RNA sequence: GCGCCCGUAGCUCAGUAGGAUAGAGCACCAGAUUCCUAAUCUGGGGGUCGCAGGUUCGAAUCCUGCCGGGCGCGCCA
């Protein structure tokens, strides 16, 4: 249950009743009315701005309207007290029994706690990673992979029907370069050439292509080395793309990311999708032949004005109209991407989310323009840009990998610190903020390391339950049994404060899903862990506050419900992040 | 030159569809260990939310203009 929406619904009903009684005008616009936590805990549990929002249209003073509303809110079940504060806030404190019910709800729901019907089953397509299949994934790709996957999980939890999609850019000149590189490696494997630095000029130098070359050599000998033969080159391209996709899929598997759909750019083009999309746009007068101005303030030595097919992106908010064809007559990346997004829309996705690297930021406007044009306003594209990951160790930049060519691979980092650490750290910043990833710090066991801090809270709660098993029967410790514990024995403010944080998980899921911001889950879990550690330490100072009190079974059972609930909510949050909760710290 | 992102405590960053006296961690200072893991916790000092206007009951948040940093600007994707 999203408790804020729950009380907002009650509030809106009260506003309707007052209107029916003609105490206030009818038909007031309540869309901006919110129910949320107050700035400070001491002000109460929930607050509403309704009186301030509605005062003007109701022609009343905010505090007078607040008094009227507060009188009715006071009569609601679970509302213990109301108070009018500041310019017209109505603060409410809820009955402790309400919070204890939330704990029972958590125990009953288990890891599904926080699942929501918010998305109403709407189809959402999350496209991420989508790198050229020319080599292994590096750390930057890893960030996009984690952000995309966690965002997808978050949306699923919020009730959307999500498809995880990878767009394989297998149609450009880069895959031909890949094929040439692999052919050279095959020649090397056969002892026909020696690949020094000079010979590798213009080719992908990474050593990951050696096994591909060896495979080519062992399967075909020297038969498939001619890259000047167009037909053979296409064979090599296909061969290499398959190899690279295997490599990429393996990297993704190690990270725990699985896609529902791989869409091939090449196949899309061959199926005529680009022609169809451009025909669609041309039919609406959105394509014309024109000459672009050279960009100002940028070196323009090789600029030659030439007429070309342009999309009227400016009609949809972009800065200039965008080219659709290269000088060699082939489609630009943009043209095929228009077709691709049109294809996604045709497959039923009105909401599309693309996760890109920040270096593609200049591309967002034109793509959004294209989506608007090609879906005639019915489709929506949100682009999440992921900033760079700065990999350090003890503050020093990490050396580049020789094996991979010019970058540190994702798999190397995962091998070093573990999958769960990588996934968690990637979500400790907003996607559009730079991320410092320190290989030493992320495995430290300290408060500074959020992965450890959150995992430790989970492990601690598991530890308590293990100890409890010495006194209680297994059946007494199951979530459903603990839900029936005498929860009214939970009376300490710190205990109730912990429940309140847990109870805000459903609303966090919805707001984070709405904002497309999975990093909020990481911050939430950090807060929840802090509350738990805080309560734990109360037991250090005062033995009566420990979870397990010898001889007091009912009290202990109630507190174990709290402990189990914490573990459940942490596990529920980590699941969204794709991180496995640990039972104990080593 | 133009566009996008960012600018919040000494440092690294949150800030939930415009809400109340702007938060957390680190660092600094002062404390807690007969304990279910002190790998943690408690308290304290620390801010012109880059600058200047505007919108309104109310702005870190929205609008405009500057300053500073990052990314990008046909024939790469």
XYZ file of C-alpha atoms (C1' of nucleotides) in Angstrom:
663
model
C 0.000 0.000 0.000
C 1.233 3.446 -0.949
C 0.195 5.141 2.268
C 0.520 8.666 0.907
C -1.820 7.929 -1.976
C -4.112 6.152 0.455
C -4.566 9.312 2.507
C -4.626 11.504 -0.558
C -7.636 9.531 -1.803
C -9.352 10.074 1.564
C -8.555 13.763 1.420
C -9.975 14.169 -2.075
C -13.146 12.415 -0.898
C -13.429 14.883 1.995
C -13.038 17.791 -0.402
C -15.888 16.310 -2.427
C -18.081 15.989 0.670
C -17.439 19.588 1.688
C -18.328 20.719 -1.817
C -21.553 18.699 -1.711
C -22.414 20.421 1.553
C -21.611 23.749 -0.107
C -19.007 24.556 2.537
C -16.571 25.119 -0.301
C -17.107 25.639 -4.031
C -17.478 22.504 -6.133
C -15.219 21.537 -9.002
C -11.968 22.642 -7.419
C -8.864 21.453 -9.249
C -7.083 19.058 -6.902
C -4.325 17.870 -9.229
C -1.657 19.826 -7.374
C -2.783 18.617 -3.962
C -0.110 16.398 -2.437
C 0.161 14.161 0.601
C 3.764 13.511 1.557
C 6.098 13.220 4.520
C 6.731 16.505 6.326
C 10.148 18.090 6.216
C 10.854 17.029 9.761
C 9.743 13.947 11.617
C 8.759 16.013 14.635
C 6.004 17.638 12.566
C 4.119 14.376 12.170
C 3.838 11.451 9.786
C 2.130 12.941 6.758
C 1.301 16.426 5.572
C -0.827 18.036 2.883
C -0.625 21.321 1.041
C -4.327 21.174 0.108
C -5.383 24.282 2.000
C -2.697 26.403 0.344
C -3.420 25.088 -3.119
C -7.205 25.439 -2.855
C -7.433 28.651 -0.813
C -7.408 31.022 -3.744
C -9.922 29.201 -5.995
C -12.129 28.613 -2.910
C -11.851 32.303 -2.006
C -10.857 31.432 1.553
C -7.906 32.123 3.795
C -5.500 29.161 3.748
C -5.635 28.627 7.484
C -9.435 28.797 7.567
C -9.684 26.178 4.855
C -7.044 24.136 6.669
C -9.155 24.205 9.828
C -12.180 22.976 7.890
C -10.231 20.137 6.280
C -8.383 19.222 9.450
C -11.683 18.788 11.271
C -12.683 16.085 8.815
C -9.243 14.492 8.516
C -9.247 14.128 12.286
C -12.189 11.766 11.981
C -10.415 9.349 9.647
C -9.387 5.917 10.815
C -5.715 5.795 11.774
C -5.347 9.553 12.099
C -4.359 10.262 15.686
C -3.984 14.018 15.516
C -3.982 16.902 13.082
C -2.237 20.204 13.363
C -2.219 23.312 11.207
C 1.209 24.798 10.754
C 3.069 27.480 8.882
C 1.229 29.042 5.941
C -1.461 26.323 5.956
C 0.061 22.863 6.094
C -2.110 20.224 7.694
C 0.158 17.838 9.547
C -1.154 14.486 10.665
C 0.165 11.953 13.083
C -0.996 8.421 12.523
C -1.947 5.815 15.101
C 0.842 3.438 16.085
C -1.511 0.605 15.207
C -1.492 1.833 11.610
C 2.264 1.435 11.446
C 2.162 -1.999 13.043
C -0.313 -3.047 10.376
C 2.214 -1.971 7.767
C 4.780 -4.278 9.366
C 2.331 -7.159 9.211
C 1.692 -6.253 5.591
C 5.425 -6.401 4.817
C 5.773 -9.812 6.436
C 2.796 -11.152 4.539
C 3.931 -9.751 1.198
C 7.575 -10.832 1.478
C 9.933 -9.639 -1.269
C 6.875 -8.652 -3.311
C 6.319 -5.813 -0.859
C 6.231 -2.600 -2.848
C 4.792 -4.220 -5.958
C 2.363 -1.783 -7.457
C -0.341 -1.527 -10.051
C 0.855 1.978 -10.796
C 1.986 1.153 -14.330
C -1.348 -0.513 -15.167
C 0.452 -3.024 -17.356
C 1.480 -0.389 -19.904
C 4.182 -1.562 -22.263
C 7.554 0.094 -21.852
C 10.625 -0.604 -23.944
C 13.965 -0.051 -22.259
C 16.799 -0.085 -24.753
C 20.279 -0.146 -23.284
C 23.922 -1.131 -23.847
C 23.384 -1.236 -27.639
C 27.081 -0.978 -28.375
C 28.751 -1.797 -31.654
C 29.559 -5.492 -31.624
C 33.244 -4.795 -32.093
C 34.698 -5.797 -28.745
C 34.166 -6.621 -25.100
C 32.173 -4.301 -22.872
C 34.093 -1.741 -20.880
C 33.223 -0.119 -17.594
C 31.209 2.666 -19.185
C 29.006 0.116 -20.927
C 28.639 -1.552 -17.554
C 27.062 1.545 -16.113
C 24.543 1.709 -18.932
C 23.836 -1.998 -18.506
C 23.183 -1.692 -14.790
C 21.146 1.499 -15.064
C 19.020 0.049 -17.854
C 18.478 -3.280 -16.162
C 17.657 -1.753 -12.775
C 15.331 0.771 -14.376
C 13.577 -2.088 -16.139
C 13.217 -4.010 -12.869
C 11.959 -0.907 -11.125
C 9.325 -0.371 -13.787
C 8.287 -4.002 -13.540
C 7.881 -3.661 -9.789
C 5.769 -0.572 -10.392
C 3.438 -2.545 -12.629
C 4.683 -1.838 -16.143
C 5.056 -4.473 -18.833
C 8.743 -4.076 -19.611
C 10.860 -5.305 -22.502
C 14.637 -5.161 -22.220
C 16.069 -4.556 -25.656
C 19.524 -4.461 -27.196
C 19.987 -2.767 -30.545
C 22.842 -4.339 -32.421
C 24.601 -1.733 -34.552
C 25.825 -4.256 -37.064
C 25.339 -2.286 -40.272
C 27.985 0.423 -40.234
C 31.553 0.745 -41.427
C 32.821 -0.246 -38.002
C 31.842 -3.874 -38.351
C 33.724 -4.001 -41.646
C 36.772 -2.750 -39.819
C 36.145 -5.497 -37.303
C 36.127 -8.056 -40.108
C 39.394 -6.699 -41.534
C 40.961 -6.848 -38.089
C 39.913 -10.433 -37.535
C 41.171 -11.412 -40.996
C 44.524 -9.886 -40.132
C 44.582 -11.882 -36.910
C 43.813 -15.020 -38.893
C 46.745 -14.278 -41.150
C 48.846 -13.826 -38.067
C 47.693 -17.148 -36.680
C 48.696 -18.832 -39.932
C 52.119 -17.229 -39.756
C 51.488 -15.276 -42.971
C 51.950 -11.830 -41.501
C 53.400 -10.234 -38.443
C 51.150 -7.698 -36.800
C 53.258 -4.929 -35.378
C 51.926 -1.566 -34.376
C 52.160 -0.281 -37.925
C 50.264 -3.209 -39.415
C 47.478 -2.661 -36.913
C 46.951 0.929 -38.015
C 43.325 1.430 -38.892
C 42.356 -1.862 -37.302
C 41.035 -2.845 -33.886
C 44.231 -3.641 -32.000
C 42.719 -5.502 -29.048
C 44.027 -8.968 -28.288
C 40.483 -10.232 -27.870
C 40.442 -10.642 -31.652
C 43.255 -13.194 -31.604
C 40.957 -16.109 -30.720
C 38.591 -14.991 -33.468
C 41.455 -14.987 -35.945
C 42.579 -18.388 -34.747
C 39.090 -19.749 -35.137
C 38.911 -18.400 -38.688
C 42.292 -19.882 -39.463
C 41.507 -23.298 -38.061
C 38.110 -23.518 -39.745
C 38.955 -22.070 -43.140
C 42.724 -21.940 -43.401
C 43.652 -19.095 -45.719
C 40.466 -19.285 -47.778
C 38.558 -16.495 -46.093
C 41.229 -13.841 -45.767
C 40.426 -11.737 -48.824
C 38.812 -8.591 -47.487
C 38.741 -6.919 -50.894
C 36.180 -9.409 -52.110
C 32.833 -7.916 -51.166
C 31.103 -11.225 -50.751
C 33.824 -12.663 -48.558
C 33.930 -9.488 -46.501
C 30.252 -9.896 -45.752
C 30.912 -13.445 -44.670
C 33.630 -12.220 -42.321
C 31.389 -9.495 -40.953
C 28.710 -12.032 -40.104
C 31.241 -14.380 -38.570
C 32.818 -11.671 -36.442
C 29.538 -10.173 -35.274
C 28.435 -13.580 -34.052
C 31.710 -13.970 -32.208
C 31.481 -10.514 -30.662
C 27.885 -10.969 -29.626
C 28.887 -14.153 -27.853
C 31.584 -12.164 -26.085
C 29.169 -9.394 -25.141
C 26.483 -11.816 -24.040
C 29.018 -13.535 -21.832
C 29.965 -10.205 -20.259
C 26.313 -9.419 -19.679
C 25.710 -12.844 -18.196
C 28.486 -12.286 -15.687
C 26.817 -9.028 -14.757
C 23.478 -10.798 -14.511
C 21.791 -8.840 -17.279
C 19.446 -10.599 -19.664
C 17.709 -9.122 -22.654
C 14.317 -10.052 -24.022
C 15.051 -8.837 -27.526
C 18.110 -8.280 -29.690
C 17.277 -6.201 -32.731
C 19.721 -6.181 -35.617
C 20.162 -2.891 -37.438
C 21.286 -4.812 -40.490
C 18.149 -6.940 -40.589
C 15.996 -3.886 -40.042
C 17.573 -2.188 -43.050
C 17.341 -5.314 -45.196
C 13.665 -5.668 -44.318
C 13.066 -2.227 -45.788
C 12.214 -0.549 -42.492
C 14.210 2.555 -43.338
C 12.527 3.018 -46.700
C 9.153 2.570 -45.045
C 9.877 5.052 -42.267
C 11.198 7.684 -44.640
C 8.286 7.160 -46.954
C 5.999 7.749 -43.996
C 7.765 11.008 -43.182
C 7.962 12.093 -46.806
C 4.228 11.542 -47.101
C 3.785 14.129 -44.387
C 6.091 16.627 -46.008
C 8.791 16.201 -43.383
C 11.637 15.411 -45.749
C 13.219 17.775 -48.253
C 16.487 18.282 -50.068
C 18.566 21.109 -48.683
C 22.044 22.337 -47.850
C 23.203 22.567 -44.237
C 25.253 25.459 -42.883
C 28.656 24.414 -41.543
C 28.762 24.505 -37.735
C 30.290 27.736 -36.464
C 33.275 27.856 -34.166
C 34.399 24.412 -35.245
C 37.108 23.553 -37.719
C 35.553 23.370 -41.132
C 38.464 22.556 -43.427
C 36.801 19.584 -45.039
C 33.331 21.082 -45.221
C 31.726 20.984 -48.614
C 28.209 22.305 -48.916
C 26.099 19.753 -50.649
C 22.406 19.172 -51.132
C 21.087 16.187 -49.178
C 17.911 14.639 -47.831
C 16.965 16.354 -44.569
C 14.368 15.621 -41.907
C 12.430 18.671 -40.685
C 13.513 18.187 -37.073
C 13.083 21.907 -36.408
C 9.318 21.433 -36.635
C 9.599 19.313 -33.491
C 11.886 21.487 -31.429
C 15.320 20.580 -32.756
C 17.842 23.278 -33.688
C 18.531 22.308 -37.270
C 17.113 19.870 -39.792
C 19.044 16.624 -39.796
C 20.642 14.677 -42.661
C 19.384 11.227 -43.594
C 21.944 10.166 -46.193
C 25.690 10.083 -46.260
C 27.653 11.298 -49.271
C 28.136 7.712 -50.414
C 24.378 7.333 -50.654
C 23.920 5.064 -47.626
C 21.660 5.966 -44.705
C 22.993 7.912 -41.776
C 22.777 6.341 -38.369
C 19.949 8.739 -37.658
C 17.899 7.455 -40.579
C 18.101 3.851 -39.430
C 17.414 4.904 -35.866
C 14.217 6.613 -36.983
C 13.156 3.346 -38.566
C 14.130 1.454 -35.443
C 12.085 3.649 -33.117
C 9.164 3.507 -35.496
C 9.482 -0.268 -35.376
C 9.391 -0.199 -31.573
C 6.267 1.934 -31.672
C 4.632 -0.413 -34.179
C 5.386 -3.260 -31.784
C 3.171 -1.539 -29.231
C 5.583 0.551 -27.189
C 4.195 4.015 -26.649
C 6.777 4.598 -23.958
C 10.385 4.096 -24.975
C 13.422 4.656 -22.829
C 16.917 4.719 -24.327
C 19.989 4.550 -22.113
C 22.942 6.208 -23.855
C 26.416 7.408 -23.052
C 26.649 11.119 -22.321
C 28.712 11.627 -25.481
C 25.501 11.030 -27.433
C 23.782 13.911 -25.677
C 23.751 16.057 -28.785
C 21.583 13.437 -30.382
C 18.671 13.517 -27.978
C 16.691 16.372 -29.475
C 16.647 14.975 -32.978
C 15.668 11.509 -31.794
C 12.832 12.855 -29.683
C 11.761 14.946 -32.663
C 11.823 11.894 -34.869
C 9.792 9.828 -32.419
C 7.184 12.538 -32.210
C 6.993 12.729 -35.999
C 6.967 9.023 -36.679
C 4.367 8.239 -33.989
C 2.324 11.346 -34.755
C 2.643 12.446 -31.168
C 1.431 9.171 -29.664
C 4.857 7.850 -28.688
C 7.185 9.164 -26.065
C 10.927 8.791 -25.804
C 12.929 9.440 -22.660
C 16.687 9.304 -23.022
C 18.790 8.598 -19.959
C 22.353 9.777 -20.459
C 25.012 8.035 -18.419
C 28.069 10.070 -17.558
C 31.577 8.691 -17.512
C 32.838 6.270 -14.906
C 36.212 7.277 -13.523
C 37.978 4.123 -12.429
C 40.526 4.620 -9.662
C 42.349 2.586 -7.082
C 43.280 4.336 -3.879
C 42.669 7.599 -5.695
C 45.030 6.774 -8.594
C 43.651 6.276 -12.126
C 43.633 2.619 -13.117
C 45.963 1.611 -15.925
C 44.444 0.669 -19.228
C 44.106 -2.939 -20.169
C 46.587 -4.297 -22.699
C 44.458 -7.266 -23.519
C 41.476 -5.218 -24.602
C 43.296 -2.485 -26.483
C 42.518 0.847 -24.927
C 40.156 0.278 -22.025
C 39.498 -1.599 -18.830
C 36.935 -4.269 -19.515
C 33.821 -4.777 -17.496
C 34.650 -8.416 -16.892
C 38.029 -7.496 -15.404
C 36.371 -5.197 -12.914
C 33.704 -7.741 -12.028
C 36.374 -10.385 -11.561
C 38.144 -8.030 -9.204
C 35.343 -6.743 -6.968
C 32.356 -8.943 -7.728
C 29.160 -8.525 -9.643
C 27.029 -7.238 -6.791
C 29.499 -4.510 -5.885
C 29.618 -3.318 -9.493
C 25.848 -3.250 -9.726
C 25.366 -1.413 -6.477
C 28.065 1.212 -7.054
C 26.759 1.984 -10.539
C 23.498 3.046 -8.890
C 24.984 5.303 -6.221
C 24.868 8.328 -8.482
C 22.242 9.900 -10.656
C 22.761 8.657 -14.204
C 23.786 12.087 -15.478
C 26.419 12.686 -12.792
C 30.056 11.608 -13.094
C 30.769 8.463 -11.119
C 33.993 7.769 -9.269
C 34.548 4.043 -8.955
C 37.420 3.214 -6.638
C 38.349 -0.450 -6.767
C 39.814 -0.360 -3.277
C 37.098 1.602 -1.561
C 34.153 -0.411 -2.864
C 35.332 -3.556 -1.123
C 36.150 -1.855 2.168
C 34.045 -2.789 5.125
C 33.117 0.625 6.414
C 30.319 3.111 6.707
C 31.702 4.933 3.665
C 31.014 1.981 1.432
C 27.262 1.852 0.796
C 27.401 -1.692 -0.575
C 28.851 -2.972 2.629
C 26.644 -0.809 4.818
C 23.418 -2.063 3.274
C 24.562 -5.672 3.017
C 25.711 -5.553 6.625
C 22.261 -4.470 7.765
C 20.771 -7.454 5.963
C 23.410 -9.824 7.322
C 22.865 -8.510 10.835
C 19.163 -9.136 10.657
C 19.831 -12.659 9.400
C 22.262 -13.109 12.256
C 19.607 -12.188 14.801
C 17.209 -14.657 13.244
C 19.863 -17.365 13.418
C 20.317 -16.683 17.102
C 16.560 -16.647 17.553
C 16.404 -20.159 16.118
C 18.096 -21.379 19.317
C 15.014 -20.328 21.285
C 12.173 -20.407 18.777
C 10.932 -23.184 16.561
C 11.430 -22.698 12.818
C 7.679 -22.349 12.347
C 7.584 -19.480 14.811
C 10.119 -17.503 12.811
C 8.469 -17.656 9.419
C 7.280 -14.302 8.104
C 3.643 -15.372 8.317
C 4.046 -16.479 11.939
C 5.849 -13.263 12.854
C 3.059 -11.264 11.216
C 0.798 -12.667 13.920
C 3.152 -11.669 16.748
C 1.968 -9.202 19.376
C 3.140 -6.204 17.421
C 1.639 -3.733 19.894
C 4.655 -4.504 22.015
C 6.603 -2.348 19.581
C 6.320 1.001 21.314
C 9.772 2.581 21.212
C 10.050 5.610 18.898
C 13.114 4.076 17.231
C 11.168 0.896 16.479
C 8.268 2.813 14.995
C 10.674 5.039 13.077
C 12.141 1.943 11.446
C 8.688 0.722 10.450
C 7.903 4.136 8.971
C 10.953 3.965 6.715
C 9.990 0.457 5.626
C 6.428 1.566 4.989
C 7.582 4.275 2.589
C 9.071 1.674 0.211
C 5.927 1.337 -1.947
C 5.710 5.068 -2.546
C 9.418 5.232 -3.275
C 9.012 2.533 -5.916
C 6.278 4.520 -7.611
C 8.010 7.893 -7.559
C 11.344 6.442 -8.681
C 9.592 4.564 -11.488
C 7.740 7.689 -12.546
C 10.975 9.661 -12.644
C 12.880 6.787 -14.320
C 15.520 7.065 -11.585
C 16.690 3.718 -10.218
C 19.462 5.319 -8.151
C 16.842 6.389 -5.638
C 16.560 2.783 -4.554
C 20.214 2.757 -3.508
C 19.779 5.905 -1.450
C 16.614 4.580 0.124
C 18.332 1.359 1.182
C 21.131 3.357 2.722
C 18.562 5.232 4.826
C 16.806 2.046 5.814
C 20.093 0.412 6.804
C 20.983 3.452 8.912
C 17.696 3.155 10.815
C 18.337 -0.475 11.479
C 21.921 -0.001 12.664
C 20.674 2.813 14.897
C 18.152 0.536 16.559
C 20.716 -2.213 16.882
C 23.043 0.071 18.784
C 20.302 1.026 21.195
C 20.602 -2.552 22.315
C 24.275 -2.012 23.025
C 23.542 0.880 25.300
C 20.460 -0.637 26.865
C 20.058 -4.403 27.002
C 16.276 -4.010 27.263
C 16.310 -2.704 23.699
C 17.877 -5.807 22.197
C 15.843 -7.811 19.779
C 16.157 -11.011 21.755
C 15.268 -10.727 25.415
C 15.742 -13.979 27.338
C 12.536 -15.115 28.966
C 10.335 -12.637 27.093
C 9.089 -14.587 24.133
C 6.232 -12.339 23.083
C 8.353 -9.211 23.123
C 11.179 -10.969 21.312
C 8.773 -12.281 18.683
C 7.453 -8.772 18.039
C 10.971 -7.447 17.640
C 11.907 -10.362 15.409
C 9.015 -9.310 13.208
C 10.753 -5.967 12.899
C 14.060 -7.656 12.080
C 12.480 -9.959 9.521
C 10.647 -7.018 8.008
C 13.893 -5.107 7.598
C 15.507 -8.043 5.855
C 12.504 -8.372 3.552
C 12.487 -4.730 2.488
C 16.241 -4.652 1.966
C 15.990 -7.817 -0.111
C 13.123 -6.301 -2.069
C 15.194 -3.205 -2.851
C 18.329 -5.136 -3.710
C 16.288 -7.267 -6.066
C 15.405 -4.165 -8.054
C 19.092 -3.329 -8.201
C 19.938 -6.878 -9.236
C 22.047 -7.434 -6.122
C 21.876 -10.599 -4.044
C 21.482 -9.950 -0.313
C 24.080 -11.729 1.820
C 23.181 -13.825 4.854
C 26.407 -13.081 6.669
C 29.524 -10.978 6.280
C 32.789 -12.805 5.934
C 29.157 30.540 -32.329
C 25.025 27.052 -31.018
C 22.737 22.940 -28.176
C 22.468 19.475 -23.963
C 24.053 18.118 -18.861
C 26.122 19.858 -14.336
C 27.270 23.880 -10.361
C 24.220 22.522 -2.891
C 28.960 22.256 3.855
C 36.429 21.928 3.451
C 35.598 16.965 0.218
C 31.956 13.288 -2.270
C 26.924 13.758 -3.085
C 21.112 13.414 -1.903
C 17.079 16.657 -2.067
C 10.919 12.479 -3.424
C 6.021 16.458 -9.750
C 7.240 24.478 -6.018
C 6.598 23.630 0.351
C 7.970 24.822 6.520
C 14.406 26.262 10.132
C 18.208 22.997 2.892
C 20.028 16.965 4.414
C 23.644 12.453 4.558
C 28.577 10.400 4.507
C 33.806 11.680 4.836
C 37.073 14.985 7.379
C 37.322 17.781 12.330
C 35.931 17.876 17.877
C 33.687 15.127 22.151
C 31.611 10.326 23.669
C 29.627 4.777 23.782
C 32.429 -1.961 23.496
C 30.555 -7.193 30.428
C 27.079 -6.793 23.108
C 21.990 -10.280 18.927
C 28.953 -9.077 14.497
C 31.620 -1.525 17.809
C 32.750 -3.813 10.345
C 28.398 -0.024 14.338
C 26.242 4.069 16.957
C 25.402 9.088 19.832
C 26.351 14.430 20.197
C 28.774 19.099 18.168
C 30.594 22.961 14.874
C 30.293 23.889 9.569
C 25.810 26.863 3.884
C 24.760 34.315 0.301
C 21.988 26.151 -2.709
C 27.524 29.657 -8.927
C 25.702 35.229 -9.697
C 21.559 38.655 -10.930
C 16.605 39.423 -12.071
C 11.450 37.315 -12.753
C 6.863 34.111 -11.854
C 3.703 33.343 -6.476
C 1.087 32.658 -0.567
C 6.171 30.054 -0.957
C 11.942 28.738 -5.423
C 17.890 24.634 -4.492
C 13.573 23.128 -7.667
C 10.044 26.793 -12.846
C 11.452 31.232 -16.578
C 15.328 34.892 -18.552
C 20.371 36.667 -18.670
C 25.382 36.113 -17.139
C 29.877 33.172 -14.837
C 32.404 28.363 -14.364
C 33.048 22.856 -15.713
C 31.777 18.487 -18.940
C 29.809 16.526 -23.614
C 28.420 17.281 -28.564
C 27.817 20.012 -33.358
C 26.979 16.464 -42.061
C 29.824 11.985 -44.817
C 31.328 7.711 -36.497
C 27.609 5.007 -33.902
